[in-house]
mmCIF file of C-alpha atoms in Angstrom:
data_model
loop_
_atom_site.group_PDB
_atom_site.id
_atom_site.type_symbol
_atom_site.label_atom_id
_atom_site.label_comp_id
_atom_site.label_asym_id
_atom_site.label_seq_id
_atom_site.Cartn_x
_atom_site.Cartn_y
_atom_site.Cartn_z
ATOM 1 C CA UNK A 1 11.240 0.767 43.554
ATOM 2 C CA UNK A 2 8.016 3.141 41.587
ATOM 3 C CA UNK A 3 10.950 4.083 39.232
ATOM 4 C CA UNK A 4 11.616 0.563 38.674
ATOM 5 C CA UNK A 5 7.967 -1.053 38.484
ATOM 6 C CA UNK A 6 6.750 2.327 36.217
ATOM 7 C CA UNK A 7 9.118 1.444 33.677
ATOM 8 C CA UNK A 8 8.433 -2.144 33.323
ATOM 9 C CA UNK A 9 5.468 -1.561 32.997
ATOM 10 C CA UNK A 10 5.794 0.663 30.239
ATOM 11 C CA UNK A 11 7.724 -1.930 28.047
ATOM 12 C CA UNK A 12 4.470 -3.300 26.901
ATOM 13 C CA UNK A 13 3.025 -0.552 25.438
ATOM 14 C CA UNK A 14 2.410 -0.113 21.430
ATOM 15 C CA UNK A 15 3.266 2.797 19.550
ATOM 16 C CA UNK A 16 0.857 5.479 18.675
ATOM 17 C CA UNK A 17 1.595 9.142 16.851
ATOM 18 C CA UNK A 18 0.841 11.414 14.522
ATOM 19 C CA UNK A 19 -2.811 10.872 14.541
ATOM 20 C CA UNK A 20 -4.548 14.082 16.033
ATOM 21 C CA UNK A 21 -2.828 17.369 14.937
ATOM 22 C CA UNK A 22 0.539 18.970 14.949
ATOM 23 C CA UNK A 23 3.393 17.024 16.477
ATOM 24 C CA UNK A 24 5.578 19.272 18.833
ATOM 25 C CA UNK A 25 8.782 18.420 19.577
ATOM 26 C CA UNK A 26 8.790 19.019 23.394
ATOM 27 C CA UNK A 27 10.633 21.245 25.533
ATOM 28 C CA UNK A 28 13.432 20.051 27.960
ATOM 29 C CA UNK A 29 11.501 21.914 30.718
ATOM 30 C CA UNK A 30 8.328 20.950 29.571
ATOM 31 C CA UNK A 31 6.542 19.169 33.129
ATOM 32 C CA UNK A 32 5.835 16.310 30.797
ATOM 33 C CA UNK A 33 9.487 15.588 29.649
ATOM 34 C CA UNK A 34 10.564 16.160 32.739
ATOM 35 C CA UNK A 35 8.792 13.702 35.274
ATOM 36 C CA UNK A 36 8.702 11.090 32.648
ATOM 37 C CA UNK A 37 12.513 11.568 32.248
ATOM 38 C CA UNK A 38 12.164 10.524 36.461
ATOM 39 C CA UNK A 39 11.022 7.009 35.029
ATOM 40 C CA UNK A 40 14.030 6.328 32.637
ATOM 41 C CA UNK A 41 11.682 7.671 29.784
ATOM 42 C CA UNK A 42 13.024 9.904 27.152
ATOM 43 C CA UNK A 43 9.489 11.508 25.651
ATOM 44 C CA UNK A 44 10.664 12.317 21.967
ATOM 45 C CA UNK A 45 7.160 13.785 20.655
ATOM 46 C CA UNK A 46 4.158 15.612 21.873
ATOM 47 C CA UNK A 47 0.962 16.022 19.915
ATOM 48 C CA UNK A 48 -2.645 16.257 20.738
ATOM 49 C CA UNK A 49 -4.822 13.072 21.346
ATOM 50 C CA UNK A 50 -8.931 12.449 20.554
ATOM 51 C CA UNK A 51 -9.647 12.984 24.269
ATOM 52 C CA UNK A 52 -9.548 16.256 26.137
ATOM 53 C CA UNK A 53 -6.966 16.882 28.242
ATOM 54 C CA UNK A 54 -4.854 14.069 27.258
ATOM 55 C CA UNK A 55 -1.561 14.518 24.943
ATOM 56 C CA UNK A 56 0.302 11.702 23.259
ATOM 57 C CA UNK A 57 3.417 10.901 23.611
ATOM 58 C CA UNK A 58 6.036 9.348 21.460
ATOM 59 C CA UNK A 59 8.847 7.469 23.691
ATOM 60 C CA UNK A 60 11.877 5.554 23.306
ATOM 61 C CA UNK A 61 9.287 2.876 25.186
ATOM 62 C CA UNK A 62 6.219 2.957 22.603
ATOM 63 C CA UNK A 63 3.540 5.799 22.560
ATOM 64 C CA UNK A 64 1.923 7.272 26.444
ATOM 65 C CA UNK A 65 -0.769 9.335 27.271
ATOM 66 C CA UNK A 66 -0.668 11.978 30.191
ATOM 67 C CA UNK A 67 -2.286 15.142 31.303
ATOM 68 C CA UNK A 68 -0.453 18.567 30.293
ATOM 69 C CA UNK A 69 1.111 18.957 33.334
ATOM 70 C CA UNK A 70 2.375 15.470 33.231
ATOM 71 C CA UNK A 71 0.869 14.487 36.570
ATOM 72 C CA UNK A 72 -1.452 11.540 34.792
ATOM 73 C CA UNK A 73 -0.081 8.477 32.686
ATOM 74 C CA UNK A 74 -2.164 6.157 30.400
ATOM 75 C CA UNK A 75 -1.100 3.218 28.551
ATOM 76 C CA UNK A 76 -2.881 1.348 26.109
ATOM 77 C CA UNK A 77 -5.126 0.944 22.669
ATOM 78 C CA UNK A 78 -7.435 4.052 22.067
ATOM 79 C CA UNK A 79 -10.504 2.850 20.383
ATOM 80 C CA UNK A 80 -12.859 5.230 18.555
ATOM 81 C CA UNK A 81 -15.984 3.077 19.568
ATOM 82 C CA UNK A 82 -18.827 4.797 17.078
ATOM 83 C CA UNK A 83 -16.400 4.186 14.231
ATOM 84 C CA UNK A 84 -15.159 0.723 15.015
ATOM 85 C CA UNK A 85 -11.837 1.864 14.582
ATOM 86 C CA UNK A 86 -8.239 1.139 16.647
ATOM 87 C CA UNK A 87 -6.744 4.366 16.581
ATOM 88 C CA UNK A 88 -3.415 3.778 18.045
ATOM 89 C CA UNK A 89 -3.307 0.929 15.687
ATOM 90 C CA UNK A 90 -3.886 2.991 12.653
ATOM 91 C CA UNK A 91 -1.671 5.705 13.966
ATOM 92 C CA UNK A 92 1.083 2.851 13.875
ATOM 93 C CA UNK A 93 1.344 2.316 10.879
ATOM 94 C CA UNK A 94 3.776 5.196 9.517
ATOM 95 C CA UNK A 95 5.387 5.089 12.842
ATOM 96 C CA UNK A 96 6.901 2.007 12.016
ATOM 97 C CA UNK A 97 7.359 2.103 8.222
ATOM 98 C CA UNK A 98 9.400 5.452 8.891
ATOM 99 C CA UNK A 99 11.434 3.621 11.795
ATOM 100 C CA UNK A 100 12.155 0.855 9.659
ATOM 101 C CA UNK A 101 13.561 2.927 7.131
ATOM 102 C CA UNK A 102 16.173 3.752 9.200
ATOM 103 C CA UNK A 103 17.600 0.058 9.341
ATOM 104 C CA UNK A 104 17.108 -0.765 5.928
ATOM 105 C CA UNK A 105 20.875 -0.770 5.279
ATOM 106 C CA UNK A 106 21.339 -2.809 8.115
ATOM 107 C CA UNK A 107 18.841 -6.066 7.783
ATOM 108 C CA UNK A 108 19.086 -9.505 6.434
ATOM 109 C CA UNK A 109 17.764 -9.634 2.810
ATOM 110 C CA UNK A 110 16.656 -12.933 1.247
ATOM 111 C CA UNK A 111 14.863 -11.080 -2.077
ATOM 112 C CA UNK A 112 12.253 -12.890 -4.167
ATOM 113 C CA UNK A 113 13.336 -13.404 -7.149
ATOM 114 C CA UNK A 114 9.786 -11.667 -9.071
ATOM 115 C CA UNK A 115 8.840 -9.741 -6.035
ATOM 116 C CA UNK A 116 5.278 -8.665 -5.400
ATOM 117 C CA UNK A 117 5.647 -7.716 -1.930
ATOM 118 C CA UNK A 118 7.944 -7.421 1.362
ATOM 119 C CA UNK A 119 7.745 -8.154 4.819
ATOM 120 C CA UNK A 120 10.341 -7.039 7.687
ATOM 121 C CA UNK A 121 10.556 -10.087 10.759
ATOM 122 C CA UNK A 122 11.950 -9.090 13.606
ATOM 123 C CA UNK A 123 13.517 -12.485 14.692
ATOM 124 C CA UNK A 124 15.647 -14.391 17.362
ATOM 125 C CA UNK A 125 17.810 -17.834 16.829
ATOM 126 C CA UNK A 126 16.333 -19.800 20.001
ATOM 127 C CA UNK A 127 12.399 -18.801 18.715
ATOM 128 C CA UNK A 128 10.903 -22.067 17.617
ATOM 129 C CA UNK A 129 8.804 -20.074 15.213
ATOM 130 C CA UNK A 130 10.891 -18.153 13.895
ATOM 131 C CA UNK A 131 12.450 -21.334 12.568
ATOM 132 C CA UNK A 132 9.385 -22.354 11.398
ATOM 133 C CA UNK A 133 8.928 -19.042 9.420
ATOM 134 C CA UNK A 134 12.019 -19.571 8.050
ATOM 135 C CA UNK A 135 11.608 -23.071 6.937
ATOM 136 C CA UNK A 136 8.794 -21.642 4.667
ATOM 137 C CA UNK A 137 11.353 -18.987 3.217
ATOM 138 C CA UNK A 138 11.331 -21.138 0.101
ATOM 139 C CA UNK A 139 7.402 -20.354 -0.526
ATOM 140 C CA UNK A 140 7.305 -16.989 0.866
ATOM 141 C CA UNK A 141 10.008 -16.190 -2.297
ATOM 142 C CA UNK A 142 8.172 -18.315 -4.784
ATOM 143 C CA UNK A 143 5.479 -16.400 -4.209
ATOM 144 C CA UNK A 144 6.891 -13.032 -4.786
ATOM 145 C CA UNK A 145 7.282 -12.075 -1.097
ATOM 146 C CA UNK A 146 11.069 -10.673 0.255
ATOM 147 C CA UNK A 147 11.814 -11.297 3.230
ATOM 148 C CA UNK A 148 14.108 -8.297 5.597
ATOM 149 C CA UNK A 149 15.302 -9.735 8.814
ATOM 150 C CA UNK A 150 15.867 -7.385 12.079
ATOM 151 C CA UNK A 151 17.574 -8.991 15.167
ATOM 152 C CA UNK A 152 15.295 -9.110 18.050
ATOM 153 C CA UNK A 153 17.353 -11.083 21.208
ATOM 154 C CA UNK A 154 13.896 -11.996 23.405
ATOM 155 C CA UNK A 155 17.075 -12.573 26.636
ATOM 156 C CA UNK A 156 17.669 -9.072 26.067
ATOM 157 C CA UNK A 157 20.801 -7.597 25.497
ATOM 158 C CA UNK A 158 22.972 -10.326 27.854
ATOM 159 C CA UNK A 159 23.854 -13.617 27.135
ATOM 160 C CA UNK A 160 23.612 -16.421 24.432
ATOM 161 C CA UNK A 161 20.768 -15.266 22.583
ATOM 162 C CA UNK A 162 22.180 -11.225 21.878
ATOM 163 C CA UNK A 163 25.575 -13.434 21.133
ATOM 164 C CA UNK A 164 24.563 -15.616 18.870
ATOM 165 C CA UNK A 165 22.443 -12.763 16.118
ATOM 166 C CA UNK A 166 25.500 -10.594 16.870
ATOM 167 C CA UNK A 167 27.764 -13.659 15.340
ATOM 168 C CA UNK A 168 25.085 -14.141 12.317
ATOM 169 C CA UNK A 169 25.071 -10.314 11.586
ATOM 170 C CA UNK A 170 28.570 -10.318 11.737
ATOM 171 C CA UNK A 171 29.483 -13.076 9.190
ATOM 172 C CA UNK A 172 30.760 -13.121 5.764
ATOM 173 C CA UNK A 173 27.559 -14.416 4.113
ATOM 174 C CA UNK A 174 24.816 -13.678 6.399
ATOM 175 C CA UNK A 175 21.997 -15.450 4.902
ATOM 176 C CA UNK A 176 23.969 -18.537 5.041
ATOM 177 C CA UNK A 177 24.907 -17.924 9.108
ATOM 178 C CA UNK A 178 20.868 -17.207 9.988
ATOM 179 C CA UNK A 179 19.934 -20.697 7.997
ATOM 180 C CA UNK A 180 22.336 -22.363 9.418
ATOM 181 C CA UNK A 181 21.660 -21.067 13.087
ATOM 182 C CA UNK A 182 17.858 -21.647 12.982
ATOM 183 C CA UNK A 183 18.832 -25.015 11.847
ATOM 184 C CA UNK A 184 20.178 -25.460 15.215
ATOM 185 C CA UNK A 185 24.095 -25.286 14.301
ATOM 186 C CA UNK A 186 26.238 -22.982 16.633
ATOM 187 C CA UNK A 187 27.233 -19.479 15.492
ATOM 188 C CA UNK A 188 30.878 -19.136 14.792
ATOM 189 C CA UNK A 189 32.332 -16.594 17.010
ATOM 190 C CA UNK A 190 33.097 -13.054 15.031
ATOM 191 C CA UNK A 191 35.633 -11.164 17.300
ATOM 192 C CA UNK A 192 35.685 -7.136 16.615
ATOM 193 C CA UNK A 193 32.098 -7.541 16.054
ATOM 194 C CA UNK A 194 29.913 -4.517 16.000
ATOM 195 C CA UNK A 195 26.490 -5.331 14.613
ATOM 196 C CA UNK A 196 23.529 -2.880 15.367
ATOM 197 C CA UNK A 197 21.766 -5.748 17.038
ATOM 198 C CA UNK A 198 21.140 -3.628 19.780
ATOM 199 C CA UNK A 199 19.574 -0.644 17.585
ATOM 200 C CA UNK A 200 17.772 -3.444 16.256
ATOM 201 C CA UNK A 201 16.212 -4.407 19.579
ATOM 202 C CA UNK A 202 15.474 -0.715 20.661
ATOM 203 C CA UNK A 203 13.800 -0.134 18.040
ATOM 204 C CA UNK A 204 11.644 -3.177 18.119
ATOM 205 C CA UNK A 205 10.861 -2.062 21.772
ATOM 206 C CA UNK A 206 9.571 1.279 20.746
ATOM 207 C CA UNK A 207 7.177 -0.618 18.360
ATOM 208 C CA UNK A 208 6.068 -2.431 21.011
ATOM 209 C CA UNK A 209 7.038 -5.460 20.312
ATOM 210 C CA UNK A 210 7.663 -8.411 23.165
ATOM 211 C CA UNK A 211 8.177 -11.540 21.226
ATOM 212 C CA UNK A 212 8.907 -13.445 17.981
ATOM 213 C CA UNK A 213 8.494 -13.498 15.472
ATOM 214 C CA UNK A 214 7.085 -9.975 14.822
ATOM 215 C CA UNK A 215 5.964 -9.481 11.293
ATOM 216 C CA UNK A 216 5.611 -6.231 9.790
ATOM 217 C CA UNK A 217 3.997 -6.095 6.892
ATOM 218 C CA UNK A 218 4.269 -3.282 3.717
ATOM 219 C CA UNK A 219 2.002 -0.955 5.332
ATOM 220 C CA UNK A 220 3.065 -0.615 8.759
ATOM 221 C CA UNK A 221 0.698 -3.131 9.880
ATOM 222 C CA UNK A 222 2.113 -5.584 12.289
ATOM 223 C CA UNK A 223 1.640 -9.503 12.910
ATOM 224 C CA UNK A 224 2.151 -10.495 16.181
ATOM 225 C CA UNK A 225 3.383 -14.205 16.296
ATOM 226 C CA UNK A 226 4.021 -17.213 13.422
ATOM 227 C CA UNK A 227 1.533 -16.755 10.699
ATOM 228 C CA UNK A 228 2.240 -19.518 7.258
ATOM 229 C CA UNK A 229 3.375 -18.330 4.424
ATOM 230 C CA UNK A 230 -0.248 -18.655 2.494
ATOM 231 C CA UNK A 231 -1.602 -16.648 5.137
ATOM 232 C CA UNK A 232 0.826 -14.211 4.836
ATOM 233 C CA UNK A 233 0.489 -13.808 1.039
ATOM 234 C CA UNK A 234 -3.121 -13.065 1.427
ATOM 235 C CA UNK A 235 -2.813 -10.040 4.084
ATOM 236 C CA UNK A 236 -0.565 -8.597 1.907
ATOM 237 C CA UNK A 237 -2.952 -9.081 -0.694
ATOM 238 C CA UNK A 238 -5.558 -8.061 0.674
ATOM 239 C CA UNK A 239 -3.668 -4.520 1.954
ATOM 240 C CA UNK A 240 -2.814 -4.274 -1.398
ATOM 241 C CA UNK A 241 -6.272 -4.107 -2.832
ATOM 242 C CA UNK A 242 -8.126 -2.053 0.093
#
């Protein structure tokens, strides 16, 4: 039952890295690779953190903080207080633009015609606002923004939801398939299908992400949650000019 409650728990956490030094790529026998591998963790990346005696760790479940010997596990935002500054989130950001590099190949493309900027949206059918975000697709191109799709089943990788963006990522004209199924119509069933939906959703989980829609904006910077298309077009002004 610890095995089982650890990991949950876990699930939440952001991503951190890279931040404070060298990255090490750990050791299988390495104490800290070892009991976290006892929780269903795989610990991919080691490197010192801004607090003594603490490393941070880069998981297939979002960034960790424990003691050398892996005895002690933190979770959590590190906040460098004197500065004003969110650490972990600022350590995010070429955590995920690196990750989503990876699945560029593999996402749902609707490309402004005179394009300015992007944004990646990791998405679900069933999400109410993700088809609200979508229904502003139209003004998020006109003004210069592309929009990438990643699937992101909230269900998990079971049942209707997983189905369904499997079926859309699997048709002959995808962009066509996701409009139609956040309008509400029913996917059309693609047998042999073998869309990276999954990858999709692992990798969404490592960014720490819980719900949709998740934007991610050109930076690395991510949106938690619905934000309108204006709104949108000004952050990613705004990045753009600091």
């Amino acid at each position: 039952m610890k095995k089982l409650v650890l990991a949950g728990a876990i699930l939440g956490t952001s991503i951190s890295a890279f931040a404070n030094g060298v990255v090490a790529i750990p050791d299988a026998n390495d104490p800290i690779v070892t009991k976290f591998a006892e929780l269903g963790v795989t610990v991919k990346q080691i490197s010192p953190s801004p607090v003594a005696g603490l490393k941070e760790l880069i998981t297939d479940k979002g960034v960790l903080y424990a003691s050398a010997d892996g005895q002690y596990l933190m979770q959590g935002t590190l906040i460098d207080l004197n500065n004003r500054n969110n650490l972990t989130e600022q350590a995010l950001n070429g955590v995920r633009q690196a990750g989503l590099a990876q699945y560029e190949d593999s996402m749902i493309v609707y490309k402004a015609k005179n394009e300015k900027h992007s944004i990646t949206v990791f998405t679900d059918i069933s999400c109410g606002y993700c088809r609200k975000l979508h229904r502003e697709l139209d003004d998020l191109l006109e003004a210069g923004i592309t929009v990438k799709y990643l699937a992101f089943p909230r269900g998990g990788l079971q049942g209707s939801g997983y189905a369904d963006l499997m079926n859309v990522w699997c048709a002959k004209d995808q962009q066509e398939a996701m409009t139609a199924a956040k309008s509400g119509a029913d996917t059309k069933v693609m047998a042999g299908c073998h869309a990276p939906v999954a990858e999709h959703y692992q990798l969404g989980q490592s960014f720490g992400i819980n719900g949709t829609p998740a934007i991610i904006l050109e930076d690395g910077t991510m949106i938690p949650g619905y934000q309108p298309a204006a709104a949108l077009a000004a952050a990613l002004e705004a990045n753009k000019s600091s």
